[in-house]
């Protein structure tokens, strides 16, 4: 593949093919039409939660939010005294422009969300704060500090800004032809439209100017205009919805289409400036419902407008080496960074979650990888480390400073704002884990949030979903019933208060209500509402998973009575009918889903399964291909395609589909078995047949162990019974670890990790290893004291493992202490093996030791601390087992009594070459008081 000289990445927030396609057909978006004809196009699947700062950071890093650190729209001020819009300071991984800076490649970044404060990259960055008109027309319009790098460009760029009141009225008339009919004293929507136009225009003017005057290899330009037009005016977009006011529809029906047409014009200026030797990629982070799926109301909750988003954004690419006039299937927004790195001839980080879109190139590209770009040293244009702050930790830092008397406690309003902000960041983090299938990480976060916010319906529903996914149906059903009961009670009280509210304000029209009164009414409306359809749907889901199909069907039908436009409901009805053998009803349900939402991947997969049962194999292939075309990472869909191809004698296609399903899910037992059958009976290849038979058996065994472990996780989640739950059977975990202990390893490529709760004996274990001849990875910053007379043997960076793991590569062949619960952030690195020595001590002794060390700092009861610590230990054991990390468990008190036994176990675990006589010298029973 010929390496491109330049790459231009254009972001249109919220752009959707359902709106674009009719405009292209009408000749109203000529620039995008030309891009498509000269390149490739397709859907771009999003992530959940579909919140723009999270998504655009995933686009530019190739990583999910729980890896890159951006988890919402706002974050606490570093001081903890209030909140602020989300900044890039919270990002904990390198973006594309940082990778390019590291390699001497010049970048221009305009308006990316979030990109404030501007990073000191090799090139130019104008942050997403620059274009905002923050002053009335004619008044001084200050430049937001830190919004431009380098600062030498400030003067020139300021002159390119466009204020809403500077716009040509003829431009505004394209959006609102009946502008003269609007009373702008009462209707401020015209101001909103003008502001969106002016900001998009400013972004475009500074982007084209900088591209023209500054050297660049990579340019990224982000426009939020389409998303803002849609959030404000999508309900006025044709066809008219029954519940939309006729006059408003006539006034504002052109806004959304005009927004797209204007962005096409702006795209044309970018394409002209970029030139024909540039590869241009246009993407959106999600789509937007513009048809019958438009919600009548937006949930009265943070990030509620995301309900208007559609799962698929847009992807277009054209330029040297790119195919022409072809469709791309199965693209995800996580694939953009790996694809651009491939275009630039650079390796992809193995820690990235996306893949390069190799099928867009005329020639098959050479794909190179490295363990991760964050580990490479050098100037990368990131902010200095002292600017970085974990937003979730900011509140804890403030509380500690208050406790120590260094600062005053923030006032109540600011304090509540920070608490609400932290709650949202944690909730979004939990949803990101859930979206990635990491339920073991999402559930504890949701449990903590729900315990503190029992009236937050959305948190409880997510927790129900989490329990459902790990198959703890009893816990899920109990919680769902609890939520419904509380919701009914709160709704009844809210309805009474609404009557009182209306009576109190009966002499005022709604237009005359104060801001406080409006907020009070919104809150009461939220409390008074009950989404019965959603509740019935969830209950039906739980019963379906338990195999109670008739009962599930009853709840789904109740949900249908309340909401006949819910595509996932009809999809689930199809699943129930399939299980019951009612194929005609199943086919009808899946087709009904597609009538509501034609781009529903699960509905196409459902029809594929129906047709397979009916022996309609060609139809099954058509629907299976439609399913993977929408969402490529779908191992079940590839498996069913493999079956259909096999039945039709298309062996090469069958093997290809089955192999993809196994790549996406290595433990897919049925896929291994079918491949074994094909190799044995069709291709007479006994070697490969035996391989997949063996892999099928191993996968079955692994899945049994994982199922046992997940059941164990379910029991640990019952916090109200923590003491008894923590004594549950750990046999499955220990069995998995016993098999891993004897796994061959190269100690020079292995990091030996000593873990356990603080004050459990981890420092003693480090001394034992040092005496045995293992090099200790420590910076000796923390000195010995009365609590640890022999020293702590710590490395300061281990405390920040969640944010920065780049130093881990330097610990190969050495021993490092990483305590519980920090060890849960241990990254998956293919070039490093881990072996863990886990020291356990009586929880009551640990609590007493920690209490003695912290003295007055502990605010919790001993029993509460014991429960929390026990849970942390248990979940860490589960994590180590699920990740198949060889772990040796050592008992602290047994080590003091029988030191030789412990030393011999450690020596055997680490290869048998340690100096055991020296190791026993490090075990001093007299230090137990510490």
PDB file of N, CA, C and O in Angstrom, residues 115-151:
ATOM      1  N   UNK A 115     -10.758  19.057  23.869  1.00  0.00           N
ATOM      2  CA  UNK A 115      -9.359  19.360  23.546  1.00  0.00           C
ATOM      3  C   UNK A 115      -8.869  20.586  24.298  1.00  0.00           C
ATOM      4  O   UNK A 115      -7.869  21.196  23.928  1.00  0.00           O
ATOM      5  N   UNK A 116      -9.585  20.957  25.353  1.00  0.00           N
ATOM      6  CA  UNK A 116      -9.169  22.092  26.168  1.00  0.00           C
ATOM      7  C   UNK A 116      -8.599  21.608  27.489  1.00  0.00           C
ATOM      8  O   UNK A 116      -9.161  20.705  28.100  1.00  0.00           O
ATOM      9  N   UNK A 117      -7.492  22.188  27.939  1.00  0.00           N
ATOM     10  CA  UNK A 117      -6.688  23.217  27.285  1.00  0.00           C
ATOM     11  C   UNK A 117      -5.852  22.638  26.145  1.00  0.00           C
ATOM     12  O   UNK A 117      -5.521  21.455  26.154  1.00  0.00           O
ATOM     13  N   UNK A 118      -5.523  23.488  25.172  1.00  0.00           N
ATOM     14  CA  UNK A 118      -4.773  23.035  24.002  1.00  0.00           C
ATOM     15  C   UNK A 118      -3.449  22.407  24.437  1.00  0.00           C
ATOM     16  O   UNK A 118      -2.741  22.938  25.291  1.00  0.00           O
ATOM     17  N   UNK A 119      -3.138  21.254  23.830  1.00  0.00           N
ATOM     18  CA  UNK A 119      -1.914  20.538  24.181  1.00  0.00           C
ATOM     19  C   UNK A 119      -0.726  21.053  23.364  1.00  0.00           C
ATOM     20  O   UNK A 119      -0.896  21.423  22.196  1.00  0.00           O
ATOM     21  N   UNK A 120       0.463  21.057  23.948  1.00  0.00           N
ATOM     22  CA  UNK A 120       1.663  21.572  23.251  1.00  0.00           C
ATOM     23  C   UNK A 120       2.234  20.556  22.260  1.00  0.00           C
ATOM     24  O   UNK A 120       3.362  20.114  22.371  1.00  0.00           O
ATOM     25  N   UNK A 121       1.436  20.207  21.254  1.00  0.00           N
ATOM     26  CA  UNK A 121       1.836  19.194  20.271  1.00  0.00           C
ATOM     27  C   UNK A 121       2.758  19.793  19.216  1.00  0.00           C
ATOM     28  O   UNK A 121       2.938  21.007  19.143  1.00  0.00           O
ATOM     29  N   UNK A 122       3.311  18.926  18.382  1.00  0.00           N
ATOM     30  CA  UNK A 122       4.097  19.367  17.235  1.00  0.00           C
ATOM     31  C   UNK A 122       3.110  19.777  16.142  1.00  0.00           C
ATOM     32  O   UNK A 122       2.636  18.956  15.370  1.00  0.00           O
ATOM     33  N   UNK A 123       2.756  21.047  16.135  1.00  0.00           N
ATOM     34  CA  UNK A 123       1.755  21.534  15.197  1.00  0.00           C
ATOM     35  C   UNK A 123       0.891  22.578  15.854  1.00  0.00           C
ATOM     36  O   UNK A 123       1.368  23.406  16.636  1.00  0.00           O
ATOM     37  N   UNK A 124      -0.415  22.547  15.553  1.00  0.00           N
ATOM     38  CA  UNK A 124      -1.350  23.558  16.046  1.00  0.00           C
ATOM     39  C   UNK A 124      -2.546  22.859  16.685  1.00  0.00           C
ATOM     40  O   UNK A 124      -3.059  21.878  16.140  1.00  0.00           O
ATOM     41  N   UNK A 125      -2.978  23.377  17.820  1.00  0.00           N
ATOM     42  CA  UNK A 125      -4.226  22.904  18.411  1.00  0.00           C
ATOM     43  C   UNK A 125      -5.049  24.109  18.843  1.00  0.00           C
ATOM     44  O   UNK A 125      -4.566  24.996  19.550  1.00  0.00           O
ATOM     45  N   UNK A 126      -6.306  24.129  18.396  1.00  0.00           N
ATOM     46  CA  UNK A 126      -7.280  25.126  18.832  1.00  0.00           C
ATOM     47  C   UNK A 126      -8.373  24.358  19.565  1.00  0.00           C
ATOM     48  O   UNK A 126      -9.036  23.496  18.979  1.00  0.00           O
ATOM     49  N   UNK A 127      -8.548  24.657  20.837  1.00  0.00           N
ATOM     50  CA  UNK A 127      -9.429  23.837  21.667  1.00  0.00           C
ATOM     51  C   UNK A 127     -10.901  24.102  21.393  1.00  0.00           C
ATOM     52  O   UNK A 127     -11.268  25.082  20.731  1.00  0.00           O
ATOM     53  N   UNK A 128     -11.745  23.253  21.975  1.00  0.00           N
ATOM     54  CA  UNK A 128     -13.193  23.369  21.788  1.00  0.00           C
ATOM     55  C   UNK A 128     -13.805  24.514  22.583  1.00  0.00           C
ATOM     56  O   UNK A 128     -15.025  24.682  22.578  1.00  0.00           O
ATOM     57  N   UNK A 129     -12.997  25.338  23.249  1.00  0.00           N
ATOM     58  CA  UNK A 129     -13.513  26.524  23.938  1.00  0.00           C
ATOM     59  C   UNK A 129     -13.362  27.799  23.101  1.00  0.00           C
ATOM     60  O   UNK A 129     -13.978  28.811  23.422  1.00  0.00           O
ATOM     61  N   UNK A 130     -12.561  27.739  22.049  1.00  0.00           N
ATOM     62  CA  UNK A 130     -12.204  28.963  21.326  1.00  0.00           C
ATOM     63  C   UNK A 130     -13.386  29.586  20.585  1.00  0.00           C
ATOM     64  O   UNK A 130     -13.552  30.817  20.566  1.00  0.00           O
ATOM     65  N   UNK A 131     -14.214  28.759  19.941  1.00  0.00           N
ATOM     66  CA  UNK A 131     -15.230  29.287  19.027  1.00  0.00           C
ATOM     67  C   UNK A 131     -16.484  29.792  19.744  1.00  0.00           C
ATOM     68  O   UNK A 131     -17.382  30.350  19.106  1.00  0.00           O
ATOM     69  N   UNK A 132     -16.582  29.583  21.054  1.00  0.00           N
ATOM     70  CA  UNK A 132     -17.806  29.934  21.773  1.00  0.00           C
ATOM     71  C   UNK A 132     -17.953  31.453  21.922  1.00  0.00           C
ATOM     72  O   UNK A 132     -17.085  32.110  22.492  1.00  0.00           O
ATOM     73  N   UNK A 133     -19.046  32.036  21.432  1.00  0.00           N
ATOM     74  CA  UNK A 133     -19.258  33.485  21.610  1.00  0.00           C
ATOM     75  C   UNK A 133     -19.686  33.766  23.052  1.00  0.00           C
ATOM     76  O   UNK A 133     -20.806  33.457  23.445  1.00  0.00           O
ATOM     77  N   UNK A 134     -18.794  34.351  23.836  1.00  0.00           N
ATOM     78  CA  UNK A 134     -19.048  34.521  25.267  1.00  0.00           C
ATOM     79  C   UNK A 134     -19.388  35.963  25.635  1.00  0.00           C
ATOM     80  O   UNK A 134     -19.449  36.297  26.821  1.00  0.00           O
ATOM     81  N   UNK A 135     -19.602  36.818  24.642  1.00  0.00           N
ATOM     82  CA  UNK A 135     -19.915  38.225  24.917  1.00  0.00           C
ATOM     83  C   UNK A 135     -20.932  38.732  23.914  1.00  0.00           C
ATOM     84  O   UNK A 135     -21.007  38.237  22.781  1.00  0.00           O
ATOM     85  N   UNK A 136     -21.756  39.700  24.313  1.00  0.00           N
ATOM     86  CA  UNK A 136     -22.703  40.306  23.364  1.00  0.00           C
ATOM     87  C   UNK A 136     -21.957  40.964  22.208  1.00  0.00           C
ATOM     88  O   UNK A 136     -20.794  41.348  22.338  1.00  0.00           O
ATOM     89  N   UNK A 137     -22.640  41.078  21.104  1.00  0.00           N
ATOM     90  CA  UNK A 137     -22.038  41.683  19.914  1.00  0.00           C
ATOM     91  C   UNK A 137     -21.615  43.127  20.216  1.00  0.00           C
ATOM     92  O   UNK A 137     -22.352  43.906  20.815  1.00  0.00           O
ATOM     93  N   UNK A 138     -20.396  43.457  19.804  1.00  0.00           N
ATOM     94  CA  UNK A 138     -19.890  44.798  20.020  1.00  0.00           C
ATOM     95  C   UNK A 138     -19.117  44.958  21.308  1.00  0.00           C
ATOM     96  O   UNK A 138     -18.427  45.955  21.510  1.00  0.00           O
ATOM     97  N   UNK A 139     -19.216  43.980  22.205  1.00  0.00           N
ATOM     98  CA  UNK A 139     -18.473  44.014  23.459  1.00  0.00           C
ATOM     99  C   UNK A 139     -17.181  43.198  23.291  1.00  0.00           C
ATOM    100  O   UNK A 139     -17.070  42.363  22.386  1.00  0.00           O
ATOM    101  N   UNK A 140     -16.179  43.422  24.166  1.00  0.00           N
ATOM    102  CA  UNK A 140     -14.944  42.626  24.086  1.00  0.00           C
ATOM    103  C   UNK A 140     -15.237  41.134  24.179  1.00  0.00           C
ATOM    104  O   UNK A 140     -16.026  40.703  25.019  1.00  0.00           O
ATOM    105  N   UNK A 141     -14.627  40.377  23.289  1.00  0.00           N
ATOM    106  CA  UNK A 141     -14.826  38.921  23.229  1.00  0.00           C
ATOM    107  C   UNK A 141     -13.484  38.279  23.592  1.00  0.00           C
ATOM    108  O   UNK A 141     -12.645  38.056  22.729  1.00  0.00           O
ATOM    109  N   UNK A 142     -13.276  37.997  24.893  1.00  0.00           N
ATOM    110  CA  UNK A 142     -11.968  37.491  25.327  1.00  0.00           C
ATOM    111  C   UNK A 142     -11.694  36.087  24.812  1.00  0.00           C
ATOM    112  O   UNK A 142     -12.620  35.297  24.603  1.00  0.00           O
ATOM    113  N   UNK A 143     -10.428  35.796  24.594  1.00  0.00           N
ATOM    114  CA  UNK A 143     -10.010  34.449  24.195  1.00  0.00           C
ATOM    115  C   UNK A 143      -9.861  33.606  25.454  1.00  0.00           C
ATOM    116  O   UNK A 143      -9.212  34.015  26.428  1.00  0.00           O
ATOM    117  N   UNK A 144     -10.469  32.455  25.456  1.00  0.00           N
ATOM    118  CA  UNK A 144     -10.363  31.563  26.610  1.00  0.00           C
ATOM    119  C   UNK A 144      -8.901  31.185  26.833  1.00  0.00           C
ATOM    120  O   UNK A 144      -8.231  30.714  25.913  1.00  0.00           O
ATOM    121  N   UNK A 145      -8.372  31.422  28.039  1.00  0.00           N
ATOM    122  CA  UNK A 145      -6.957  31.078  28.300  1.00  0.00           C
ATOM    123  C   UNK A 145      -6.671  29.614  28.003  1.00  0.00           C
ATOM    124  O   UNK A 145      -7.443  28.728  28.348  1.00  0.00           O
ATOM    125  N   UNK A 146      -5.560  29.376  27.338  1.00  0.00           N
ATOM    126  CA  UNK A 146      -5.160  28.014  27.035  1.00  0.00           C
ATOM    127  C   UNK A 146      -5.872  27.374  25.863  1.00  0.00           C
ATOM    128  O   UNK A 146      -5.770  26.167  25.649  1.00  0.00           O
ATOM    129  N   UNK A 147      -6.592  28.175  25.074  1.00  0.00           N
ATOM    130  CA  UNK A 147      -7.369  27.590  23.977  1.00  0.00           C
ATOM    131  C   UNK A 147      -6.602  27.500  22.665  1.00  0.00           C
ATOM    132  O   UNK A 147      -7.095  26.895  21.706  1.00  0.00           O
ATOM    133  N   UNK A 148      -5.404  28.088  22.588  1.00  0.00           N
ATOM    134  CA  UNK A 148      -4.638  28.050  21.337  1.00  0.00           C
ATOM    135  C   UNK A 148      -3.181  27.699  21.609  1.00  0.00           C
ATOM    136  O   UNK A 148      -2.538  28.259  22.495  1.00  0.00           O
ATOM    137  N   UNK A 149      -2.686  26.737  20.849  1.00  0.00           N
ATOM    138  CA  UNK A 149      -1.250  26.428  20.814  1.00  0.00           C
ATOM    139  C   UNK A 149      -0.815  26.378  19.351  1.00  0.00           C
ATOM    140  O   UNK A 149      -1.466  25.720  18.547  1.00  0.00           O
ATOM    141  N   UNK A 150       0.263  27.086  18.977  1.00  0.00           N
ATOM    142  CA  UNK A 150       1.068  27.987  19.805  1.00  0.00           C
ATOM    143  C   UNK A 150       0.390  29.348  19.937  1.00  0.00           C
ATOM    144  O   UNK A 150      -0.426  29.743  19.103  1.00  0.00           O
ATOM    145  N   UNK A 151       0.750  30.075  20.985  1.00  0.00           N
ATOM    146  CA  UNK A 151       0.099  31.346  21.276  1.00  0.00           C
ATOM    147  C   UNK A 151       0.377  32.413  20.205  1.00  0.00           C
ATOM    148  O   UNK A 151      -0.351  33.403  20.129  1.00  0.00           O
TER     149      UNK A 151
END
